[in-house]
Amino acid sequence: MVEIKIINESGNPLPAYATPGSAGMDLRAWLPDGSVTLAPLQRALIPTGIRLEIPEGYECQIRPRSGLAAKHGITVLNTPGTIDSDYRGLVGVILVNLSADPFTVENGERICQMVVAKTEQAVLTEVDAMSATSRGDGGFGHTGR
C-alpha cells in the first residue's frame, strides 16, 4: 500500500474506495459557485478541490465512472488522465457530455475514479532496425474483427 498526502480545499468527503475490491477511488466535483450544465457534446474542466503529493514512481490515473457513462453519456475526455508525481496543483477533471441531453454536475457529485499505478521512466535507445516479429507493423484491426 502506498501513502499519498492530500490537501482537501473542497469541504467534500475525501476520495474513497466504494467497496473493498475497488481499484479506483471516487473523486467529487468542487463547484462552490454552483452547478455546471454540460450541453450535448460540451466539455468542461471540473475542479475537485484536492491537491495530491504522489510518491515518485507512482501516478494517479483519472478514469470515467461507468454509471455516469452508461446512464448519462458522461465520460472523461482524456481517458485515462495522468496526475504526475511532481504535480502539486489542484486536480481538475475534463468531463464531456456525449449524450443528446444536457447534464448538470452538482457540487459534491462523484464524477470520476482515480486509480493509483506504479510507473517507470524509460531510456530510449536509437537504433537503425527493429527485431522481427510475426506481427510486424500490423495494427489497427489487422487481425480482423
mmCIF file with all atom_site columns, N, CA and C in Angstrom, residues 38-109:
data_model
loop_
_atom_site.group_PDB
_atom_site.id
_atom_site.type_symbol
_atom_site.label_atom_id
_atom_site.label_alt_id
_atom_site.label_comp_id
_atom_site.label_asym_id
_atom_site.label_entity_id
_atom_site.label_seq_id
_atom_site.pdbx_PDB_ins_code
_atom_site.Cartn_x
_atom_site.Cartn_y
_atom_site.Cartn_z
_atom_site.occupancy
_atom_site.B_iso_or_equiv
_atom_site.pdbx_formal_charge
_atom_site.auth_seq_id
_atom_site.auth_comp_id
_atom_site.auth_asym_id
_atom_site.auth_atom_id
_atom_site.pdbx_PDB_model_num
ATOM 1   N N  . LEU A 1 38  ? -23.599 20.717 -18.685 1.00 0.00 ? 38  LEU A N  1
ATOM 2   C CA . LEU A 1 38  ? -22.927 20.402 -19.941 1.00 0.00 ? 38  LEU A CA 1
ATOM 3   C C  . LEU A 1 38  ? -23.982 20.129 -21.002 1.00 0.00 ? 38  LEU A C  1
ATOM 4   N N  . ALA A 1 39  ? -23.975 20.924 -22.048 1.00 0.00 ? 39  ALA A N  1
ATOM 5   C CA . ALA A 1 39  ? -24.859 20.674 -23.189 1.00 0.00 ? 39  ALA A CA 1
ATOM 6   C C  . ALA A 1 39  ? -24.327 19.467 -23.950 1.00 0.00 ? 39  ALA A C  1
ATOM 7   N N  . PRO A 1 40  ? -25.123 18.868 -24.827 1.00 0.00 ? 40  PRO A N  1
ATOM 8   C CA . PRO A 1 40  ? -24.609 17.769 -25.644 1.00 0.00 ? 40  PRO A CA 1
ATOM 9   C C  . PRO A 1 40  ? -23.320 18.168 -26.361 1.00 0.00 ? 40  PRO A C  1
ATOM 10  N N  . LEU A 1 41  ? -22.328 17.289 -26.289 1.00 0.00 ? 41  LEU A N  1
ATOM 11  C CA . LEU A 1 41  ? -21.001 17.446 -26.878 1.00 0.00 ? 41  LEU A CA 1
ATOM 12  C C  . LEU A 1 41  ? -20.156 18.549 -26.246 1.00 0.00 ? 41  LEU A C  1
ATOM 13  N N  . GLN A 1 42  ? -20.629 19.148 -25.167 1.00 0.00 ? 42  GLN A N  1
ATOM 14  C CA . GLN A 1 42  ? -19.849 20.177 -24.479 1.00 0.00 ? 42  GLN A CA 1
ATOM 15  C C  . GLN A 1 42  ? -18.903 19.520 -23.480 1.00 0.00 ? 42  GLN A C  1
ATOM 16  N N  . ARG A 1 43  ? -17.748 20.136 -23.285 1.00 0.00 ? 43  ARG A N  1
ATOM 17  C CA . ARG A 1 43  ? -16.787 19.676 -22.288 1.00 0.00 ? 43  ARG A CA 1
ATOM 18  C C  . ARG A 1 43  ? -16.490 20.814 -21.320 1.00 0.00 ? 43  ARG A C  1
ATOM 19  N N  . ALA A 1 44  ? -16.041 20.447 -20.118 1.00 0.00 ? 44  ALA A N  1
ATOM 20  C CA . ALA A 1 44  ? -15.689 21.451 -19.124 1.00 0.00 ? 44  ALA A CA 1
ATOM 21  C C  . ALA A 1 44  ? -14.660 20.868 -18.168 1.00 0.00 ? 44  ALA A C  1
ATOM 22  N N  . LEU A 1 45  ? -13.770 21.719 -17.715 1.00 0.00 ? 45  LEU A N  1
ATOM 23  C CA . LEU A 1 45  ? -12.806 21.336 -16.695 1.00 0.00 ? 45  LEU A CA 1
ATOM 24  C C  . LEU A 1 45  ? -13.480 21.518 -15.336 1.00 0.00 ? 45  LEU A C  1
ATOM 25  N N  . ILE A 1 46  ? -13.704 20.410 -14.650 1.00 0.00 ? 46  ILE A N  1
ATOM 26  C CA . ILE A 1 46  ? -14.405 20.425 -13.367 1.00 0.00 ? 46  ILE A CA 1
ATOM 27  C C  . ILE A 1 46  ? -13.375 20.294 -12.247 1.00 0.00 ? 46  ILE A C  1
ATOM 28  N N  . PRO A 1 47  ? -13.287 21.272 -11.365 1.00 0.00 ? 47  PRO A N  1
ATOM 29  C CA . PRO A 1 47  ? -12.329 21.174 -10.265 1.00 0.00 ? 47  PRO A CA 1
ATOM 30  C C  . PRO A 1 47  ? -12.790 20.186 -9.197  1.00 0.00 ? 47  PRO A C  1
ATOM 31  N N  . THR A 1 48  ? -11.809 19.608 -8.496  1.00 0.00 ? 48  THR A N  1
ATOM 32  C CA . THR A 1 48  ? -12.122 18.684 -7.402  1.00 0.00 ? 48  THR A CA 1
ATOM 33  C C  . THR A 1 48  ? -11.811 19.279 -6.034  1.00 0.00 ? 48  THR A C  1
ATOM 34  N N  . GLY A 1 49  ? -11.006 20.322 -6.004  1.00 0.00 ? 49  GLY A N  1
ATOM 35  C CA . GLY A 1 49  ? -10.649 20.941 -4.734  1.00 0.00 ? 49  GLY A CA 1
ATOM 36  C C  . GLY A 1 49  ? -9.609  20.171 -3.937  1.00 0.00 ? 49  GLY A C  1
ATOM 37  N N  . ILE A 1 50  ? -8.933  19.207 -4.576  1.00 0.00 ? 50  ILE A N  1
ATOM 38  C CA . ILE A 1 50  ? -7.898  18.462 -3.863  1.00 0.00 ? 50  ILE A CA 1
ATOM 39  C C  . ILE A 1 50  ? -6.535  18.657 -4.522  1.00 0.00 ? 50  ILE A C  1
ATOM 40  N N  . ARG A 1 51  ? -5.508  18.551 -3.703  1.00 0.00 ? 51  ARG A N  1
ATOM 41  C CA . ARG A 1 51  ? -4.114  18.548 -4.133  1.00 0.00 ? 51  ARG A CA 1
ATOM 42  C C  . ARG A 1 51  ? -3.495  17.267 -3.606  1.00 0.00 ? 51  ARG A C  1
ATOM 43  N N  . LEU A 1 52  ? -2.632  16.657 -4.400  1.00 0.00 ? 52  LEU A N  1
ATOM 44  C CA . LEU A 1 52  ? -2.037  15.380 -4.014  1.00 0.00 ? 52  LEU A CA 1
ATOM 45  C C  . LEU A 1 52  ? -0.516  15.478 -4.020  1.00 0.00 ? 52  LEU A C  1
ATOM 46  N N  . GLU A 1 53  ? 0.105   14.755 -3.104  1.00 0.00 ? 53  GLU A N  1
ATOM 47  C CA . GLU A 1 53  ? 1.553   14.558 -3.118  1.00 0.00 ? 53  GLU A CA 1
ATOM 48  C C  . GLU A 1 53  ? 1.780   13.069 -3.350  1.00 0.00 ? 53  GLU A C  1
ATOM 49  N N  . ILE A 1 54  ? 1.976   12.732 -4.616  1.00 0.00 ? 54  ILE A N  1
ATOM 50  C CA . ILE A 1 54  ? 2.112   11.345 -5.051  1.00 0.00 ? 54  ILE A CA 1
ATOM 51  C C  . ILE A 1 54  ? 3.598   10.981 -4.995  1.00 0.00 ? 54  ILE A C  1
ATOM 52  N N  . PRO A 1 55  ? 3.944   9.860  -4.385  1.00 0.00 ? 55  PRO A N  1
ATOM 53  C CA . PRO A 1 55  ? 5.361   9.483  -4.315  1.00 0.00 ? 55  PRO A CA 1
ATOM 54  C C  . PRO A 1 55  ? 5.953   9.246  -5.704  1.00 0.00 ? 55  PRO A C  1
ATOM 55  N N  . GLU A 1 56  ? 7.246   9.525  -5.848  1.00 0.00 ? 56  GLU A N  1
ATOM 56  C CA . GLU A 1 56  ? 7.952   9.253  -7.095  1.00 0.00 ? 56  GLU A CA 1
ATOM 57  C C  . GLU A 1 56  ? 7.827   7.769  -7.421  1.00 0.00 ? 56  GLU A C  1
ATOM 58  N N  . GLY A 1 57  ? 7.622   7.466  -8.687  1.00 0.00 ? 57  GLY A N  1
ATOM 59  C CA . GLY A 1 57  ? 7.437   6.084  -9.112  1.00 0.00 ? 57  GLY A CA 1
ATOM 60  C C  . GLY A 1 57  ? 5.978   5.671  -9.177  1.00 0.00 ? 57  GLY A C  1
ATOM 61  N N  . TYR A 1 58  ? 5.076   6.637  -8.921  1.00 0.00 ? 58  TYR A N  1
ATOM 62  C CA . TYR A 1 58  ? 3.637   6.386  -8.991  1.00 0.00 ? 58  TYR A CA 1
ATOM 63  C C  . TYR A 1 58  ? 2.972   7.509  -9.776  1.00 0.00 ? 58  TYR A C  1
ATOM 64  N N  . GLU A 1 59  ? 1.781   7.232  -10.254 1.00 0.00 ? 59  GLU A N  1
ATOM 65  C CA . GLU A 1 59  ? 0.908   8.228  -10.870 1.00 0.00 ? 59  GLU A CA 1
ATOM 66  C C  . GLU A 1 59  ? -0.502  7.949  -10.383 1.00 0.00 ? 59  GLU A C  1
ATOM 67  N N  . CYS A 1 60  ? -1.379  8.902  -10.552 1.00 0.00 ? 60  CYS A N  1
ATOM 68  C CA . CYS A 1 60  ? -2.809  8.667  -10.356 1.00 0.00 ? 60  CYS A CA 1
ATOM 69  C C  . CYS A 1 60  ? -3.468  8.829  -11.718 1.00 0.00 ? 60  CYS A C  1
ATOM 70  N N  . GLN A 1 61  ? -4.246  7.832  -12.117 1.00 0.00 ? 61  GLN A N  1
ATOM 71  C CA . GLN A 1 61  ? -4.958  7.865  -13.388 1.00 0.00 ? 61  GLN A CA 1
ATOM 72  C C  . GLN A 1 61  ? -6.409  8.256  -13.131 1.00 0.00 ? 61  GLN A C  1
ATOM 73  N N  . ILE A 1 62  ? -6.913  9.167  -13.944 1.00 0.00 ? 62  ILE A N  1
ATOM 74  C CA . ILE A 1 62  ? -8.301  9.613  -13.844 1.00 0.00 ? 62  ILE A CA 1
ATOM 75  C C  . ILE A 1 62  ? -9.097  8.913  -14.926 1.00 0.00 ? 62  ILE A C  1
ATOM 76  N N  . ARG A 1 63  ? -10.150 8.208  -14.511 1.00 0.00 ? 63  ARG A N  1
ATOM 77  C CA . ARG A 1 63  ? -10.962 7.396  -15.420 1.00 0.00 ? 63  ARG A CA 1
ATOM 78  C C  . ARG A 1 63  ? -12.443 7.707  -15.212 1.00 0.00 ? 63  ARG A C  1
ATOM 79  N N  . PRO A 1 64  ? -13.272 7.421  -16.223 1.00 0.00 ? 64  PRO A N  1
ATOM 80  C CA . PRO A 1 64  ? -14.713 7.653  -16.099 1.00 0.00 ? 64  PRO A CA 1
ATOM 81  C C  . PRO A 1 64  ? -15.347 6.743  -15.049 1.00 0.00 ? 64  PRO A C  1
ATOM 82  N N  . ARG A 1 65  ? -16.486 7.157  -14.560 1.00 0.00 ? 65  ARG A N  1
ATOM 83  C CA . ARG A 1 65  ? -17.341 6.298  -13.739 1.00 0.00 ? 65  ARG A CA 1
ATOM 84  C C  . ARG A 1 65  ? -18.308 5.604  -14.697 1.00 0.00 ? 65  ARG A C  1
ATOM 85  N N  . SER A 1 66  ? -18.388 4.284  -14.600 1.00 0.00 ? 66  SER A N  1
ATOM 86  C CA . SER A 1 66  ? -19.193 3.524  -15.554 1.00 0.00 ? 66  SER A CA 1
ATOM 87  C C  . SER A 1 66  ? -20.675 3.894  -15.483 1.00 0.00 ? 66  SER A C  1
ATOM 88  N N  . GLY A 1 67  ? -21.189 4.181  -14.307 1.00 0.00 ? 67  GLY A N  1
ATOM 89  C CA . GLY A 1 67  ? -22.597 4.556  -14.179 1.00 0.00 ? 67  GLY A CA 1
ATOM 90  C C  . GLY A 1 67  ? -22.922 5.857  -14.887 1.00 0.00 ? 67  GLY A C  1
ATOM 91  N N  . LEU A 1 68  ? -22.048 6.866  -14.760 1.00 0.00 ? 68  LEU A N  1
ATOM 92  C CA . LEU A 1 68  ? -22.280 8.135  -15.468 1.00 0.00 ? 68  LEU A CA 1
ATOM 93  C C  . LEU A 1 68  ? -22.204 7.933  -16.976 1.00 0.00 ? 68  LEU A C  1
ATOM 94  N N  . ALA A 1 69  ? -21.286 7.083  -17.409 1.00 0.00 ? 69  ALA A N  1
ATOM 95  C CA . ALA A 1 69  ? -21.139 6.832  -18.845 1.00 0.00 ? 69  ALA A CA 1
ATOM 96  C C  . ALA A 1 69  ? -22.349 6.092  -19.401 1.00 0.00 ? 69  ALA A C  1
ATOM 97  N N  . ALA A 1 70  ? -22.765 5.025  -18.711 1.00 0.00 ? 70  ALA A N  1
ATOM 98  C CA . ALA A 1 70  ? -23.865 4.194  -19.220 1.00 0.00 ? 70  ALA A CA 1
ATOM 99  C C  . ALA A 1 70  ? -25.213 4.901  -19.136 1.00 0.00 ? 70  ALA A C  1
ATOM 100 N N  . LYS A 1 71  ? -25.474 5.589  -18.045 1.00 0.00 ? 71  LYS A N  1
ATOM 101 C CA . LYS A 1 71  ? -26.787 6.202  -17.834 1.00 0.00 ? 71  LYS A CA 1
ATOM 102 C C  . LYS A 1 71  ? -26.928 7.588  -18.455 1.00 0.00 ? 71  LYS A C  1
ATOM 103 N N  . HIS A 1 72  ? -25.802 8.340  -18.545 1.00 0.00 ? 72  HIS A N  1
ATOM 104 C CA . HIS A 1 72  ? -25.911 9.742  -18.955 1.00 0.00 ? 72  HIS A CA 1
ATOM 105 C C  . HIS A 1 72  ? -24.968 10.144 -20.095 1.00 0.00 ? 72  HIS A C  1
ATOM 106 N N  . GLY A 1 73  ? -24.090 9.248  -20.543 1.00 0.00 ? 73  GLY A N  1
ATOM 107 C CA . GLY A 1 73  ? -23.160 9.597  -21.614 1.00 0.00 ? 73  GLY A CA 1
ATOM 108 C C  . GLY A 1 73  ? -22.055 10.544 -21.182 1.00 0.00 ? 73  GLY A C  1
ATOM 109 N N  . ILE A 1 74  ? -21.749 10.579 -19.882 1.00 0.00 ? 74  ILE A N  1
ATOM 110 C CA . ILE A 1 74  ? -20.715 11.468 -19.351 1.00 0.00 ? 74  ILE A CA 1
ATOM 111 C C  . ILE A 1 74  ? -19.428 10.668 -19.193 1.00 0.00 ? 74  ILE A C  1
ATOM 112 N N  . THR A 1 75  ? -18.337 11.200 -19.758 1.00 0.00 ? 75  THR A N  1
ATOM 113 C CA . THR A 1 75  ? -17.058 10.500 -19.653 1.00 0.00 ? 75  THR A CA 1
ATOM 114 C C  . THR A 1 75  ? -15.942 11.512 -19.438 1.00 0.00 ? 75  THR A C  1
ATOM 115 N N  . VAL A 1 76  ? -14.758 10.990 -19.151 1.00 0.00 ? 76  VAL A N  1
ATOM 116 C CA . VAL A 1 76  ? -13.558 11.813 -19.002 1.00 0.00 ? 76  VAL A CA 1
ATOM 117 C C  . VAL A 1 76  ? -12.912 11.903 -20.380 1.00 0.00 ? 76  VAL A C  1
ATOM 118 N N  . LEU A 1 77  ? -12.667 13.112 -20.839 1.00 0.00 ? 77  LEU A N  1
ATOM 119 C CA . LEU A 1 77  ? -12.237 13.317 -22.222 1.00 0.00 ? 77  LEU A CA 1
ATOM 120 C C  . LEU A 1 77  ? -10.856 12.747 -22.504 1.00 0.00 ? 77  LEU A C  1
ATOM 121 N N  . ASN A 1 78  ? -9.907  12.933 -21.644 1.00 0.00 ? 78  ASN A N  1
ATOM 122 C CA . ASN A 1 78  ? -8.543  12.440 -21.892 1.00 0.00 ? 78  ASN A CA 1
ATOM 123 C C  . ASN A 1 78  ? -8.278  11.178 -21.060 1.00 0.00 ? 78  ASN A C  1
ATOM 124 N N  . THR A 1 79  ? -9.065  10.162 -21.326 1.00 0.00 ? 79  THR A N  1
ATOM 125 C CA . THR A 1 79  ? -9.020  8.949  -20.525 1.00 0.00 ? 79  THR A CA 1
ATOM 126 C C  . THR A 1 79  ? -7.885  8.034  -20.938 1.00 0.00 ? 79  THR A C  1
ATOM 127 N N  . PRO A 1 80  ? -7.073  7.509  -20.035 1.00 0.00 ? 80  PRO A N  1
ATOM 128 C CA . PRO A 1 80  ? -7.014  7.977  -18.653 1.00 0.00 ? 80  PRO A CA 1
ATOM 129 C C  . PRO A 1 80  ? -6.161  9.234  -18.558 1.00 0.00 ? 80  PRO A C  1
ATOM 130 N N  . GLY A 1 81  ? -6.607  10.155 -17.757 1.00 0.00 ? 81  GLY A N  1
ATOM 131 C CA . GLY A 1 81  ? -5.799  11.328 -17.457 1.00 0.00 ? 81  GLY A CA 1
ATOM 132 C C  . GLY A 1 81  ? -4.732  10.930 -16.455 1.00 0.00 ? 81  GLY A C  1
ATOM 133 N N  . THR A 1 82  ? -3.594  11.573 -16.499 1.00 0.00 ? 82  THR A N  1
ATOM 134 C CA . THR A 1 82  ? -2.496  11.255 -15.588 1.00 0.00 ? 82  THR A CA 1
ATOM 135 C C  . THR A 1 82  ? -2.197  12.430 -14.678 1.00 0.00 ? 82  THR A C  1
ATOM 136 N N  . ILE A 1 83  ? -2.084  12.149 -13.383 1.00 0.00 ? 83  ILE A N  1
ATOM 137 C CA . ILE A 1 83  ? -1.559  13.113 -12.414 1.00 0.00 ? 83  ILE A CA 1
ATOM 138 C C  . ILE A 1 83  ? -0.159  12.625 -12.071 1.00 0.00 ? 83  ILE A C  1
ATOM 139 N N  . ASP A 1 84  ? 0.842   13.398 -12.468 1.00 0.00 ? 84  ASP A N  1
ATOM 140 C CA . ASP A 1 84  ? 2.232   13.020 -12.252 1.00 0.00 ? 84  ASP A CA 1
ATOM 141 C C  . ASP A 1 84  ? 2.650   13.236 -10.798 1.00 0.00 ? 84  ASP A C  1
ATOM 142 N N  . SER A 1 85  ? 3.707   12.524 -10.403 1.00 0.00 ? 85  SER A N  1
ATOM 143 C CA . SER A 1 85  ? 4.160   12.596 -9.016  1.00 0.00 ? 85  SER A CA 1
ATOM 144 C C  . SER A 1 85  ? 4.716   13.968 -8.638  1.00 0.00 ? 85  SER A C  1
ATOM 145 N N  . ASP A 1 86  ? 5.134   14.774 -9.598  1.00 0.00 ? 86  ASP A N  1
ATOM 146 C CA . ASP A 1 86  ? 5.687   16.089 -9.268  1.00 0.00 ? 86  ASP A CA 1
ATOM 147 C C  . ASP A 1 86  ? 4.660   17.220 -9.400  1.00 0.00 ? 86  ASP A C  1
ATOM 148 N N  . TYR A 1 87  ? 3.401   16.905 -9.681  1.00 0.00 ? 87  TYR A N  1
ATOM 149 C CA . TYR A 1 87  ? 2.340   17.924 -9.776  1.00 0.00 ? 87  TYR A CA 1
ATOM 150 C C  . TYR A 1 87  ? 1.767   18.202 -8.396  1.00 0.00 ? 87  TYR A C  1
ATOM 151 N N  . ARG A 1 88  ? 1.639   19.472 -8.026  1.00 0.00 ? 88  ARG A N  1
ATOM 152 C CA . ARG A 1 88  ? 1.095   19.835 -6.717  1.00 0.00 ? 88  ARG A CA 1
ATOM 153 C C  . ARG A 1 88  ? -0.119  20.761 -6.805  1.00 0.00 ? 88  ARG A C  1
ATOM 154 N N  . GLY A 1 89  ? -0.610  21.007 -7.991  1.00 0.00 ? 89  GLY A N  1
ATOM 155 C CA . GLY A 1 89  ? -1.748  21.909 -8.153  1.00 0.00 ? 89  GLY A CA 1
ATOM 156 C C  . GLY A 1 89  ? -3.072  21.224 -7.869  1.00 0.00 ? 89  GLY A C  1
ATOM 157 N N  . LEU A 1 90  ? -4.143  22.003 -7.993  1.00 0.00 ? 90  LEU A N  1
ATOM 158 C CA . LEU A 1 90  ? -5.485  21.458 -7.824  1.00 0.00 ? 90  LEU A CA 1
ATOM 159 C C  . LEU A 1 90  ? -5.786  20.466 -8.944  1.00 0.00 ? 90  LEU A C  1
ATOM 160 N N  . VAL A 1 91  ? -6.389  19.362 -8.583  1.00 0.00 ? 91  VAL A N  1
ATOM 161 C CA . VAL A 1 91  ? -6.755  18.344 -9.560  1.00 0.00 ? 91  VAL A CA 1
ATOM 162 C C  . VAL A 1 91  ? -8.055  18.761 -10.239 1.00 0.00 ? 91  VAL A C  1
ATOM 163 N N  . GLY A 1 92  ? -8.047  18.771 -11.560 1.00 0.00 ? 92  GLY A N  1
ATOM 164 C CA . GLY A 1 92  ? -9.234  19.051 -12.353 1.00 0.00 ? 92  GLY A CA 1
ATOM 165 C C  . GLY A 1 92  ? -9.520  17.879 -13.274 1.00 0.00 ? 92  GLY A C  1
ATOM 166 N N  . VAL A 1 93  ? -10.771 17.727 -13.661 1.00 0.00 ? 93  VAL A N  1
ATOM 167 C CA . VAL A 1 93  ? -11.204 16.609 -14.496 1.00 0.00 ? 93  VAL A CA 1
ATOM 168 C C  . VAL A 1 93  ? -11.954 17.170 -15.702 1.00 0.00 ? 93  VAL A C  1
ATOM 169 N N  . ILE A 1 94  ? -11.531 16.765 -16.910 1.00 0.00 ? 94  ILE A N  1
ATOM 170 C CA . ILE A 1 94  ? -12.213 17.226 -18.119 1.00 0.00 ? 94  ILE A CA 1
ATOM 171 C C  . ILE A 1 94  ? -13.358 16.256 -18.407 1.00 0.00 ? 94  ILE A C  1
ATOM 172 N N  . LEU A 1 95  ? -14.580 16.704 -18.147 1.00 0.00 ? 95  LEU A N  1
ATOM 173 C CA . LEU A 1 95  ? -15.763 15.902 -18.446 1.00 0.00 ? 95  LEU A CA 1
ATOM 174 C C  . LEU A 1 95  ? -16.336 16.327 -19.791 1.00 0.00 ? 95  LEU A C  1
ATOM 175 N N  . VAL A 1 96  ? -16.912 15.361 -20.505 1.00 0.00 ? 96  VAL A N  1
ATOM 176 C CA . VAL A 1 96  ? -17.589 15.653 -21.768 1.00 0.00 ? 96  VAL A CA 1
ATOM 177 C C  . VAL A 1 96  ? -18.931 14.934 -21.760 1.00 0.00 ? 96  VAL A C  1
ATOM 178 N N  . ASN A 1 97  ? -19.927 15.587 -22.337 1.00 0.00 ? 97  ASN A N  1
ATOM 179 C CA . ASN A 1 97  ? -21.274 15.026 -22.437 1.00 0.00 ? 97  ASN A CA 1
ATOM 180 C C  . ASN A 1 97  ? -21.462 14.483 -23.851 1.00 0.00 ? 97  ASN A C  1
ATOM 181 N N  . LEU A 1 98  ? -21.451 13.158 -23.978 1.00 0.00 ? 98  LEU A N  1
ATOM 182 C CA . LEU A 1 98  ? -21.617 12.526 -25.287 1.00 0.00 ? 98  LEU A CA 1
ATOM 183 C C  . LEU A 1 98  ? -23.064 12.123 -25.559 1.00 0.00 ? 98  LEU A C  1
ATOM 184 N N  . SER A 1 99  ? -23.978 12.552 -24.710 1.00 0.00 ? 99  SER A N  1
ATOM 185 C CA . SER A 1 99  ? -25.387 12.222 -24.905 1.00 0.00 ? 99  SER A CA 1
ATOM 186 C C  . SER A 1 99  ? -26.091 13.324 -25.697 1.00 0.00 ? 99  SER A C  1
ATOM 187 N N  . ALA A 1 100 ? -27.362 13.106 -25.967 1.00 0.00 ? 100 ALA A N  1
ATOM 188 C CA . ALA A 1 100 ? -28.181 14.095 -26.673 1.00 0.00 ? 100 ALA A CA 1
ATOM 189 C C  . ALA A 1 100 ? -28.892 15.036 -25.706 1.00 0.00 ? 100 ALA A C  1
ATOM 190 N N  . ASP A 1 101 ? -28.699 14.834 -24.388 1.00 0.00 ? 101 ASP A N  1
ATOM 191 C CA . ASP A 1 101 ? -29.403 15.613 -23.377 1.00 0.00 ? 101 ASP A CA 1
ATOM 192 C C  . ASP A 1 101 ? -28.422 16.395 -22.508 1.00 0.00 ? 101 ASP A C  1
ATOM 193 N N  . PRO A 1 102 ? -28.807 17.583 -22.047 1.00 0.00 ? 102 PRO A N  1
ATOM 194 C CA . PRO A 1 102 ? -27.957 18.312 -21.102 1.00 0.00 ? 102 PRO A CA 1
ATOM 195 C C  . PRO A 1 102 ? -27.775 17.503 -19.818 1.00 0.00 ? 102 PRO A C  1
ATOM 196 N N  . PHE A 1 103 ? -26.623 17.691 -19.174 1.00 0.00 ? 103 PHE A N  1
ATOM 197 C CA . PHE A 1 103 ? -26.342 17.009 -17.904 1.00 0.00 ? 103 PHE A CA 1
ATOM 198 C C  . PHE A 1 103 ? -25.781 18.029 -16.940 1.00 0.00 ? 103 PHE A C  1
ATOM 199 N N  . THR A 1 104 ? -26.327 18.071 -15.726 1.00 0.00 ? 104 THR A N  1
ATOM 200 C CA . THR A 1 104 ? -25.887 19.024 -14.715 1.00 0.00 ? 104 THR A CA 1
ATOM 201 C C  . THR A 1 104 ? -25.009 18.326 -13.686 1.00 0.00 ? 104 THR A C  1
ATOM 202 N N  . VAL A 1 105 ? -23.809 18.875 -13.503 1.00 0.00 ? 105 VAL A N  1
ATOM 203 C CA . VAL A 1 105 ? -22.867 18.396 -12.499 1.00 0.00 ? 105 VAL A CA 1
ATOM 204 C C  . VAL A 1 105 ? -23.075 19.231 -11.243 1.00 0.00 ? 105 VAL A C  1
ATOM 205 N N  . GLU A 1 106 ? -23.332 18.566 -10.137 1.00 0.00 ? 106 GLU A N  1
ATOM 206 C CA . GLU A 1 106 ? -23.587 19.247 -8.868  1.00 0.00 ? 106 GLU A CA 1
ATOM 207 C C  . GLU A 1 106 ? -22.349 19.217 -7.972  1.00 0.00 ? 106 GLU A C  1
ATOM 208 N N  . ASN A 1 107 ? -22.219 20.212 -7.113  1.00 0.00 ? 107 ASN A N  1
ATOM 209 C CA . ASN A 1 107 ? -21.143 20.226 -6.131  1.00 0.00 ? 107 ASN A CA 1
ATOM 210 C C  . ASN A 1 107 ? -21.223 18.963 -5.266  1.00 0.00 ? 107 ASN A C  1
ATOM 211 N N  . GLY A 1 108 ? -20.094 18.301 -5.094  1.00 0.00 ? 108 GLY A N  1
ATOM 212 C CA . GLY A 1 108 ? -20.040 17.106 -4.265  1.00 0.00 ? 108 GLY A CA 1
ATOM 213 C C  . GLY A 1 108 ? -20.365 15.821 -4.993  1.00 0.00 ? 108 GLY A C  1
ATOM 214 N N  . GLU A 1 109 ? -20.804 15.911 -6.257  1.00 0.00 ? 109 GLU A N  1
ATOM 215 C CA . GLU A 1 109 ? -21.151 14.711 -7.026  1.00 0.00 ? 109 GLU A CA 1
ATOM 216 C C  . GLU A 1 109 ? -19.885 13.934 -7.393  1.00 0.00 ? 109 GLU A C  1
#
